[in-house]
Amino acid sequence: MYKWYADSAATLVFLAGVAHPSKLGDLTRSLWMSRAWTLQELLAPKVMILYDSEWKPYLGNSGGNHKESPEIMQELADAIRISHRTIVAFSPDDLGVREKLRLASTRNATVKEDVAYSLIGIFKSDIRPHYGEGADALGHLLEEIVARSGEVTVLAWTGKSSSYNSCLPASVSVYSQTPYSPPSLEGEEMETRITELRGKLPQLEVLNISNQISRLPPARFATRRLHLPCIVFPVRRLGIQELRRGNAEKLYRARVAGLGNVEFTSTDDLPLHEPRKFVLAHPWIRYIRGPSGGVTWGDDDSESDTESNSGSDCDAESDDVVPPSPLYAVPASQIDDYTRALQMIARLGQPFNALLLLQQPNGEYKRIAAENEIVVPGLGTDITSKVIRAKVLEIL
């Protein structure tokens, strides 16, 4: 349907609930602005004409294309919080994944599947409608987004988990939330961090850490299982601090290796007295790598013992661990790459929004949905290779 609107000579929009004479603001409050399928009607056409309940042009604008009306386009831009220029000449490539999901988050559909199917064109998706799958339709769409782009910002949400995969949300409405973003780390602040790291970390340790992160593969899905590259921090102790909202919500406090005490709220009853393993995962690898995308040194075909730090505060596990390669002194000609490695570690030390995962009997993990973002303070410049474990976890 997106292509039909995009290729149409003109799209005529009948605003049944907008009385005549229409006034500025009526469009924003109209039912048309709340329906899932009408998002593509708004974005895709090159020519669009809006009519009120008496088939009179909106605001009395008799022009042949309301996308050429600065007044109407500004009302739309203010309502959906994207530029009027993007609305006038929209392309699916104009907006990022998270921004598209935000636009969809406030819209409703009579049929559950249509929440996802109405976004097929906007995401240039290849999924095929299969009515009867219910809420799994959203899971299929988000799975394809991750699979095609490696984009994991779809994992930044709070609320209820989907039955499709525990790392995906049950509803698109969660994307109305603005996810946590760490403080800016540029210019003088970055230089200060790099100077501190140079004084604290041996050069070989810098390369060890940066190599582990650079070698992580993109996120991918297979048979509804998410294979998630991340930095893993084991939870050493976990307990309930407080009961809230009539005991329906619990405030938990976790003692986390390398991060200290971390608090979060959840409606789930976590197995505190069972020998189960919890971890906090830092999945924002693209942010850590930065615009350079990461750098590596050493022989790509060589591997070393991934459990050599047996005395560290990390457990030996069967999960995929990205091995550090043999490391050598960095020649003067590669000093810029070394600086980029330090920048990567500086970003790794920033506060971040963590995912809480619970290991399952067969070694996979499930995400524990939290009522609020689990924002941890980060490592600062107190980073060592003993507490950095770059891994790929399989999440159900």
Short mmCIF file of C-alpha atoms in Angstrom, two decimals:
data_model
loop_
_atom_site.label_atom_id
_atom_site.label_comp_id
_atom_site.label_asym_id
_atom_site.label_seq_id
_atom_site.Cartn_x
_atom_site.Cartn_y
_atom_site.Cartn_z
CA MET A 1 0.00 0.00 0.00
CA TYR A 2 2.88 2.37 0.69
CA LYS A 3 3.90 2.15 -2.97
CA TRP A 4 0.35 2.92 -4.08
CA TYR A 5 0.38 6.16 -2.13
CA ALA A 6 3.92 7.04 -3.21
CA ASP A 7 3.09 6.49 -6.90
CA SER A 8 -0.35 8.11 -6.80
CA ALA A 9 -1.15 11.24 -8.79
CA ALA A 10 -2.86 12.57 -5.65
CA THR A 11 -4.11 11.26 -2.30
CA LEU A 12 -7.42 12.66 -1.06
CA VAL A 13 -7.94 12.51 2.72
CA PHE A 14 -11.48 12.76 4.11
CA LEU A 15 -11.42 13.92 7.74
CA ALA A 16 -14.87 12.76 8.81
CA GLY A 17 -14.49 14.08 12.34
CA VAL A 18 -13.34 17.58 11.38
CA ALA A 19 -16.32 19.92 11.33
CA HIS A 20 -16.79 22.71 8.79
CA PRO A 21 -15.43 25.33 8.87
CA SER A 22 -12.17 23.73 9.94
CA LYS A 23 -9.61 25.57 12.01
CA LEU A 24 -5.93 25.16 12.80
CA GLY A 25 -5.43 22.27 15.23
CA ASP A 26 -8.38 20.21 13.99
CA LEU A 27 -6.07 18.04 11.91
CA THR A 28 -3.82 17.31 14.89
CA ARG A 29 -6.83 16.22 16.97
CA SER A 30 -8.45 14.17 14.20
CA LEU A 31 -8.93 10.40 14.26
CA TRP A 32 -6.88 10.23 11.05
CA MET A 33 -3.78 11.19 13.05
CA SER A 34 -4.23 8.27 15.46
CA ARG A 35 -4.70 5.35 13.05
CA ALA A 36 -1.86 2.98 12.13
CA TRP A 37 -2.52 2.76 8.39
CA THR A 38 -2.81 6.52 7.93
CA LEU A 39 0.84 7.17 8.77
CA GLN A 40 1.83 6.06 5.28
CA GLU A 41 -1.03 8.16 3.84
CA LEU A 42 0.58 11.16 5.50
CA LEU A 43 4.19 10.45 4.49
CA ALA A 44 4.22 8.63 1.13
CA PRO A 45 2.20 10.82 -1.30
CA LYS A 46 3.80 13.67 -3.20
CA VAL A 47 0.40 15.33 -3.62
CA MET A 48 -2.13 15.30 -0.77
CA ILE A 49 -5.40 17.19 -0.34
CA LEU A 50 -7.25 17.22 2.99
CA TYR A 51 -11.05 17.66 3.25
CA ASP A 52 -13.27 18.31 6.26
CA SER A 53 -16.56 16.54 7.03
CA GLU A 54 -18.40 18.53 4.32
CA TRP A 55 -15.77 17.83 1.66
CA LYS A 56 -14.44 21.36 1.91
CA PRO A 57 -10.65 21.87 1.73
CA TYR A 58 -8.98 21.93 5.14
CA LEU A 59 -8.58 25.51 6.44
CA GLY A 60 -10.26 26.67 3.23
CA ASN A 61 -7.00 26.07 1.37
CA SER A 62 -8.07 25.49 -2.24
CA GLY A 63 -4.58 24.78 -3.52
CA GLY A 64 -3.93 21.66 -5.54
CA ASN A 65 -1.48 20.16 -3.04
CA HIS A 66 -1.64 20.68 0.71
CA LYS A 67 1.96 19.49 0.97
CA GLU A 68 2.80 22.88 -0.52
CA SER A 69 0.96 24.70 2.26
CA PRO A 70 3.47 25.96 4.89
CA GLU A 71 0.64 26.37 7.43
CA ILE A 72 -0.70 22.81 7.11
CA MET A 73 2.74 21.23 6.90
CA GLN A 74 3.86 23.08 10.01
CA GLU A 75 0.82 21.78 11.89
CA LEU A 76 1.72 18.24 10.86
CA ALA A 77 5.39 18.77 11.68
CA ASP A 78 4.53 20.04 15.16
CA ALA A 79 2.14 17.12 15.71
CA ILE A 80 4.53 14.29 14.78
CA ARG A 81 7.81 16.08 15.61
CA ILE A 82 9.66 15.73 12.33
CA SER A 83 10.58 18.51 9.91
CA HIS A 84 8.01 19.69 7.40
CA ARG A 85 10.63 19.17 4.67
CA THR A 86 10.73 15.45 5.54
CA ILE A 87 6.93 15.23 5.34
CA VAL A 88 6.81 17.00 1.95
CA ALA A 89 9.40 14.76 0.25
CA PHE A 90 9.53 11.66 2.42
CA SER A 91 11.73 8.68 1.66
CA PRO A 92 12.00 5.61 3.93
CA ASP A 93 15.72 6.35 4.16
CA ASP A 94 15.12 9.82 5.64
CA LEU A 95 14.48 8.58 9.19
CA GLY A 96 16.27 6.11 11.44
CA VAL A 97 14.73 2.96 12.85
CA ARG A 98 13.99 4.46 16.23
CA GLU A 99 12.37 7.57 14.77
CA LYS A 100 10.03 5.50 12.57
CA LEU A 101 9.00 3.40 15.54
CA ARG A 102 8.33 6.57 17.54
CA LEU A 103 5.98 7.79 14.79
CA ALA A 104 4.12 4.47 14.94
CA SER A 105 4.01 4.32 18.74
CA THR A 106 1.00 6.59 19.21
CA ARG A 107 -1.13 5.00 16.49
CA ASN A 108 -3.76 2.30 16.90
CA ALA A 109 -5.19 -0.47 14.76
CA THR A 110 -8.43 -2.44 15.03
CA VAL A 111 -6.58 -5.62 14.05
CA LYS A 112 -3.42 -6.38 16.06
CA GLU A 113 -1.36 -7.44 13.07
CA ASP A 114 -1.92 -4.11 11.32
CA VAL A 115 0.30 -2.32 13.82
CA ALA A 116 3.21 -4.07 12.09
CA TYR A 117 1.83 -4.52 8.57
CA SER A 118 1.12 -0.79 8.23
CA LEU A 119 4.87 -0.19 8.61
CA ILE A 120 6.05 -2.61 5.90
CA GLY A 121 6.56 0.12 3.28
CA ILE A 122 7.99 2.68 5.69
CA PHE A 123 10.68 0.17 6.71
CA LYS A 124 11.07 -1.29 3.19
CA SER A 125 10.34 -4.62 4.84
CA ASP A 126 9.99 -7.96 3.09
CA ILE A 127 7.68 -9.58 5.66
CA ARG A 128 4.39 -10.90 4.29
CA PRO A 129 1.09 -10.30 6.09
CA HIS A 130 -0.23 -13.42 7.76
CA TYR A 131 -3.42 -12.56 9.62
CA GLY A 132 -3.92 -14.78 12.60
CA GLU A 133 -0.42 -14.41 14.06
CA GLY A 134 -1.62 -11.61 16.34
CA ALA A 135 1.05 -9.75 18.31
CA ASP A 136 3.77 -11.91 16.73
CA ALA A 137 3.48 -9.69 13.66
CA LEU A 138 5.36 -6.94 15.52
CA GLY A 139 7.98 -9.49 16.53
CA HIS A 140 8.47 -10.51 12.88
CA LEU A 141 8.93 -6.88 11.84
CA LEU A 142 11.42 -6.08 14.59
CA GLU A 143 13.29 -9.33 13.92
CA GLU A 144 13.72 -8.34 10.29
CA ILE A 145 14.90 -4.85 11.24
CA VAL A 146 17.63 -6.36 13.42
CA ALA A 147 18.51 -9.04 10.86
CA ARG A 148 18.85 -6.60 7.96
CA SER A 149 20.65 -3.78 9.71
CA GLY A 150 22.17 -5.12 12.92
CA GLU A 151 20.29 -2.23 14.55
CA VAL A 152 19.67 -2.89 18.25
CA THR A 153 18.04 0.39 19.33
CA VAL A 154 14.77 -1.59 19.10
CA LEU A 155 15.90 -3.21 22.38
CA ALA A 156 15.75 0.09 24.29
CA TRP A 157 12.33 -0.04 25.95
CA THR A 158 10.61 -0.64 29.27
CA GLY A 159 7.35 -2.49 29.89
CA LYS A 160 6.23 -5.99 28.95
CA SER A 161 8.19 -8.51 26.91
CA SER A 162 6.81 -10.07 23.75
CA SER A 163 5.99 -13.77 23.58
CA TYR A 164 7.94 -13.73 20.30
CA ASN A 165 11.27 -13.00 21.98
CA SER A 166 11.92 -11.66 25.47
CA CYS A 167 14.17 -8.88 24.14
CA LEU A 168 11.35 -7.43 22.06
CA PRO A 169 8.39 -5.46 23.46
CA ALA A 170 4.79 -6.65 23.53
CA SER A 171 3.56 -3.33 22.12
CA VAL A 172 4.89 -0.71 19.71
CA SER A 173 3.64 1.96 22.14
CA VAL A 174 6.83 1.60 24.22
CA TYR A 175 8.73 3.43 21.47
CA SER A 176 7.10 6.69 22.50
CA GLN A 177 9.67 6.63 25.31
CA THR A 178 12.90 8.54 24.75
CA PRO A 179 15.69 6.06 25.51
CA TYR A 180 18.56 6.98 27.78
CA SER A 181 21.47 8.68 26.06
CA PRO A 182 24.85 9.01 27.81
CA PRO A 183 26.37 12.44 28.36
CA SER A 184 28.30 13.88 25.44
CA LEU A 185 31.90 12.73 25.35
CA GLU A 186 33.63 14.94 22.81
CA GLY A 187 36.31 17.60 22.61
CA GLU A 188 38.06 18.45 25.86
CA GLU A 189 36.09 15.88 27.87
CA MET A 190 37.24 13.10 25.55
CA GLU A 191 40.84 14.35 25.69
CA THR A 192 40.71 14.32 29.50
CA ARG A 193 39.41 10.74 29.53
CA ILE A 194 42.08 9.60 27.09
CA THR A 195 44.80 11.20 29.19
CA GLU A 196 43.53 9.40 32.30
CA LEU A 197 43.32 6.08 30.45
CA ARG A 198 46.88 6.43 29.12
CA GLY A 199 48.07 6.78 32.70
CA LYS A 200 46.04 3.84 34.02
CA LEU A 201 46.01 1.19 31.30
CA PRO A 202 49.06 -0.49 29.75
CA GLN A 203 49.08 -0.26 25.98
CA LEU A 204 48.63 -4.01 25.55
CA GLU A 205 45.56 -3.97 27.77
CA VAL A 206 44.06 -1.16 25.69
CA LEU A 207 44.51 -3.26 22.58
CA ASN A 208 43.16 -6.37 24.29
CA ILE A 209 39.92 -4.62 25.23
CA SER A 210 39.46 -2.82 21.91
CA ASN A 211 40.13 -5.99 19.94
CA GLN A 212 37.46 -7.89 21.85
CA ILE A 213 34.89 -5.20 21.09
CA SER A 214 35.93 -4.73 17.46
CA ARG A 215 35.61 -8.45 16.73
CA LEU A 216 32.01 -8.74 17.88
CA PRO A 217 29.70 -9.71 14.99
CA PRO A 218 26.42 -7.89 14.23
CA ALA A 219 23.28 -8.87 16.10
CA ARG A 220 21.16 -11.44 14.31
CA PHE A 221 18.03 -13.55 14.70
CA ALA A 222 17.63 -17.26 13.96
CA THR A 223 14.40 -19.16 14.66
CA ARG A 224 13.19 -16.39 16.97
CA ARG A 225 16.42 -16.48 18.96
CA LEU A 226 18.40 -13.28 19.22
CA HIS A 227 22.17 -13.65 19.03
CA LEU A 228 23.23 -10.47 20.79
CA PRO A 229 26.79 -9.12 20.88
CA CYS A 230 27.33 -7.32 24.19
CA ILE A 231 29.58 -6.62 27.14
CA VAL A 232 28.52 -8.89 30.01
CA PHE A 233 28.65 -8.03 33.72
CA PRO A 234 27.73 -10.93 36.07
CA VAL A 235 25.34 -10.22 38.96
CA ARG A 236 26.90 -11.42 42.22
CA ARG A 237 24.03 -10.73 44.64
CA LEU A 238 20.40 -9.83 44.14
CA GLY A 239 17.70 -8.95 46.65
CA ILE A 240 14.44 -7.04 47.12
CA GLN A 241 14.84 -3.60 48.64
CA GLU A 242 11.24 -2.42 48.63
CA LEU A 243 7.70 -3.38 47.58
CA ARG A 244 5.70 -0.78 45.66
CA ARG A 245 2.22 -0.27 44.20
CA GLY A 246 0.51 -2.68 46.55
CA ASN A 247 3.32 -5.22 46.30
CA ALA A 248 2.79 -5.49 42.53
CA GLU A 249 6.14 -3.88 41.77
CA LYS A 250 9.46 -4.67 43.43
CA LEU A 251 12.59 -2.58 43.78
CA TYR A 252 15.59 -4.86 43.43
CA ARG A 253 19.21 -4.15 44.28
CA ALA A 254 21.95 -6.06 42.47
CA ARG A 255 25.65 -6.27 43.25
CA VAL A 256 27.27 -6.39 39.80
CA ALA A 257 30.85 -7.33 38.99
CA GLY A 258 32.71 -4.22 37.88
CA LEU A 259 29.71 -1.90 38.30
CA GLY A 260 28.87 -2.03 42.02
CA ASN A 261 25.27 -1.64 43.24
CA VAL A 262 22.53 -1.28 40.64
CA GLU A 263 18.81 -0.80 41.40
CA PHE A 264 15.84 -1.53 39.15
CA THR A 265 12.08 -2.14 39.38
CA SER A 266 10.16 -5.07 37.93
CA THR A 267 6.78 -6.72 38.37
CA ASP A 268 8.42 -10.14 37.89
CA ASP A 269 9.08 -12.42 40.85
CA LEU A 270 12.74 -13.20 40.29
CA PRO A 271 14.17 -16.54 41.53
CA LEU A 272 16.32 -15.09 44.30
CA HIS A 273 16.81 -18.36 46.20
CA GLU A 274 17.63 -20.59 43.26
CA PRO A 275 21.07 -21.22 41.75
CA ARG A 276 20.24 -19.15 38.64
CA LYS A 277 22.60 -16.78 36.92
CA PHE A 278 21.72 -13.14 36.20
CA VAL A 279 23.83 -10.78 34.08
CA LEU A 280 23.62 -7.15 33.02
CA ALA A 281 24.35 -6.72 29.33
CA HIS A 282 25.69 -3.63 27.56
CA PRO A 283 24.44 -4.13 23.97
CA TRP A 284 25.22 -0.69 22.52
CA ILE A 285 28.34 -1.83 20.68
CA ARG A 286 27.97 0.64 17.81
CA TYR A 287 28.08 3.50 20.29
CA ILE A 288 31.20 2.10 21.96
CA ARG A 289 32.96 1.65 18.63
CA GLY A 290 32.14 5.17 17.56
CA PRO A 291 32.26 6.58 14.04
CA SER A 292 35.50 4.73 13.20
CA GLY A 293 33.69 1.41 13.62
CA GLY A 294 36.47 -0.12 15.71
CA VAL A 295 40.07 -1.08 15.05
CA THR A 296 41.94 -4.34 15.49
CA TRP A 297 45.54 -5.40 15.72
CA GLY A 298 47.36 -8.69 15.50
CA ASP A 299 46.86 -11.89 13.52
CA ASP A 300 43.15 -12.43 12.81
CA ASP A 301 43.65 -16.21 12.56
CA SER A 302 45.20 -16.60 16.00
CA GLU A 303 43.37 -17.18 19.26
CA SER A 304 44.45 -17.26 22.85
CA ASP A 305 43.00 -18.84 25.96
CA THR A 306 39.76 -16.97 26.63
CA GLU A 307 39.66 -18.04 30.25
CA SER A 308 43.20 -16.99 31.16
CA ASN A 309 41.79 -14.50 33.66
CA SER A 310 40.54 -17.29 35.90
CA GLY A 311 41.25 -15.28 38.98
CA SER A 312 39.13 -12.34 37.85
CA ASP A 313 35.62 -11.42 38.94
CA CYS A 314 34.08 -13.18 35.94
CA ASP A 315 32.72 -16.70 35.57
CA ALA A 316 33.92 -19.26 33.04
CA GLU A 317 30.99 -19.97 30.72
CA SER A 318 30.05 -21.78 27.55
CA ASP A 319 28.71 -18.66 25.80
CA ASP A 320 30.46 -17.34 22.71
CA VAL A 321 33.37 -15.24 23.92
CA VAL A 322 35.22 -13.04 21.48
CA PRO A 323 38.89 -13.98 21.94
CA PRO A 324 41.62 -11.36 22.22
CA SER A 325 44.28 -11.81 19.55
CA PRO A 326 48.02 -11.87 20.35
CA LEU A 327 48.97 -8.25 20.92
CA TYR A 328 52.12 -6.46 20.00
CA ALA A 329 53.53 -3.01 20.59
CA VAL A 330 51.85 -0.44 18.36
CA PRO A 331 54.25 1.15 15.84
CA ALA A 332 54.41 4.92 15.72
CA SER A 333 52.70 4.83 12.31
CA GLN A 334 49.56 3.41 13.98
CA ILE A 335 49.35 5.92 16.81
CA ASP A 336 46.06 7.31 15.41
CA ASP A 337 44.50 3.86 15.62
CA TYR A 338 45.75 3.57 19.19
CA THR A 339 44.05 6.87 20.03
CA ARG A 340 40.82 5.58 18.50
CA ALA A 341 41.13 2.50 20.69
CA LEU A 342 41.41 4.77 23.74
CA GLN A 343 38.33 6.69 22.57
CA MET A 344 36.47 3.39 22.34
CA ILE A 345 37.39 2.52 25.92
CA ALA A 346 36.40 6.01 27.05
CA ARG A 347 32.92 5.46 25.56
CA LEU A 348 32.81 2.04 27.19
CA GLY A 349 33.25 3.78 30.55
CA GLN A 350 30.15 5.95 30.03
CA PRO A 351 26.85 5.32 31.86
CA PHE A 352 24.55 3.05 29.86
CA ASN A 353 21.07 1.51 29.73
CA ALA A 354 21.57 -2.16 30.66
CA LEU A 355 19.51 -5.24 29.86
CA LEU A 356 18.90 -7.67 32.72
CA LEU A 357 19.15 -11.29 31.54
CA LEU A 358 18.45 -14.57 33.33
CA GLN A 359 20.24 -17.71 32.18
CA GLN A 360 17.99 -20.67 31.31
CA PRO A 361 18.68 -24.35 32.08
CA ASN A 362 20.14 -25.00 28.60
CA GLY A 363 22.45 -21.99 28.67
CA GLU A 364 20.34 -19.49 26.74
CA TYR A 365 19.07 -16.31 28.35
CA LYS A 366 15.77 -14.49 28.74
CA ARG A 367 15.37 -10.78 29.30
CA ILE A 368 13.73 -9.65 32.52
CA ALA A 369 11.41 -6.77 31.66
CA ALA A 370 11.87 -3.72 33.88
CA GLU A 371 9.38 -0.96 34.65
CA ASN A 372 12.06 1.68 34.25
CA GLU A 373 15.35 1.81 32.37
CA ILE A 374 18.26 0.19 34.20
CA VAL A 375 20.79 2.99 33.86
CA VAL A 376 24.11 2.05 35.42
CA PRO A 377 26.85 4.57 36.19
CA GLY A 378 29.45 2.89 33.99
CA LEU A 379 33.08 2.16 34.67
CA GLY A 380 34.53 5.62 34.16
CA THR A 381 38.27 5.19 33.64
CA ASP A 382 38.50 2.28 36.11
CA ILE A 383 38.52 -0.26 33.31
CA THR A 384 40.59 -3.42 33.11
CA SER A 385 40.44 -6.42 30.79
CA LYS A 386 39.51 -8.57 33.82
CA VAL A 387 36.01 -7.08 33.98
CA ILE A 388 35.40 -6.70 30.24
CA ARG A 389 33.86 -9.75 28.63
CA ALA A 390 32.76 -9.23 25.01
CA LYS A 391 30.36 -12.04 24.18
CA VAL A 392 27.50 -13.15 21.99
CA LEU A 393 24.52 -14.31 24.06
CA GLU A 394 21.63 -16.37 22.72
CA ILE A 395 18.37 -14.91 23.97
CA LEU A 396 14.98 -16.63 23.81
#
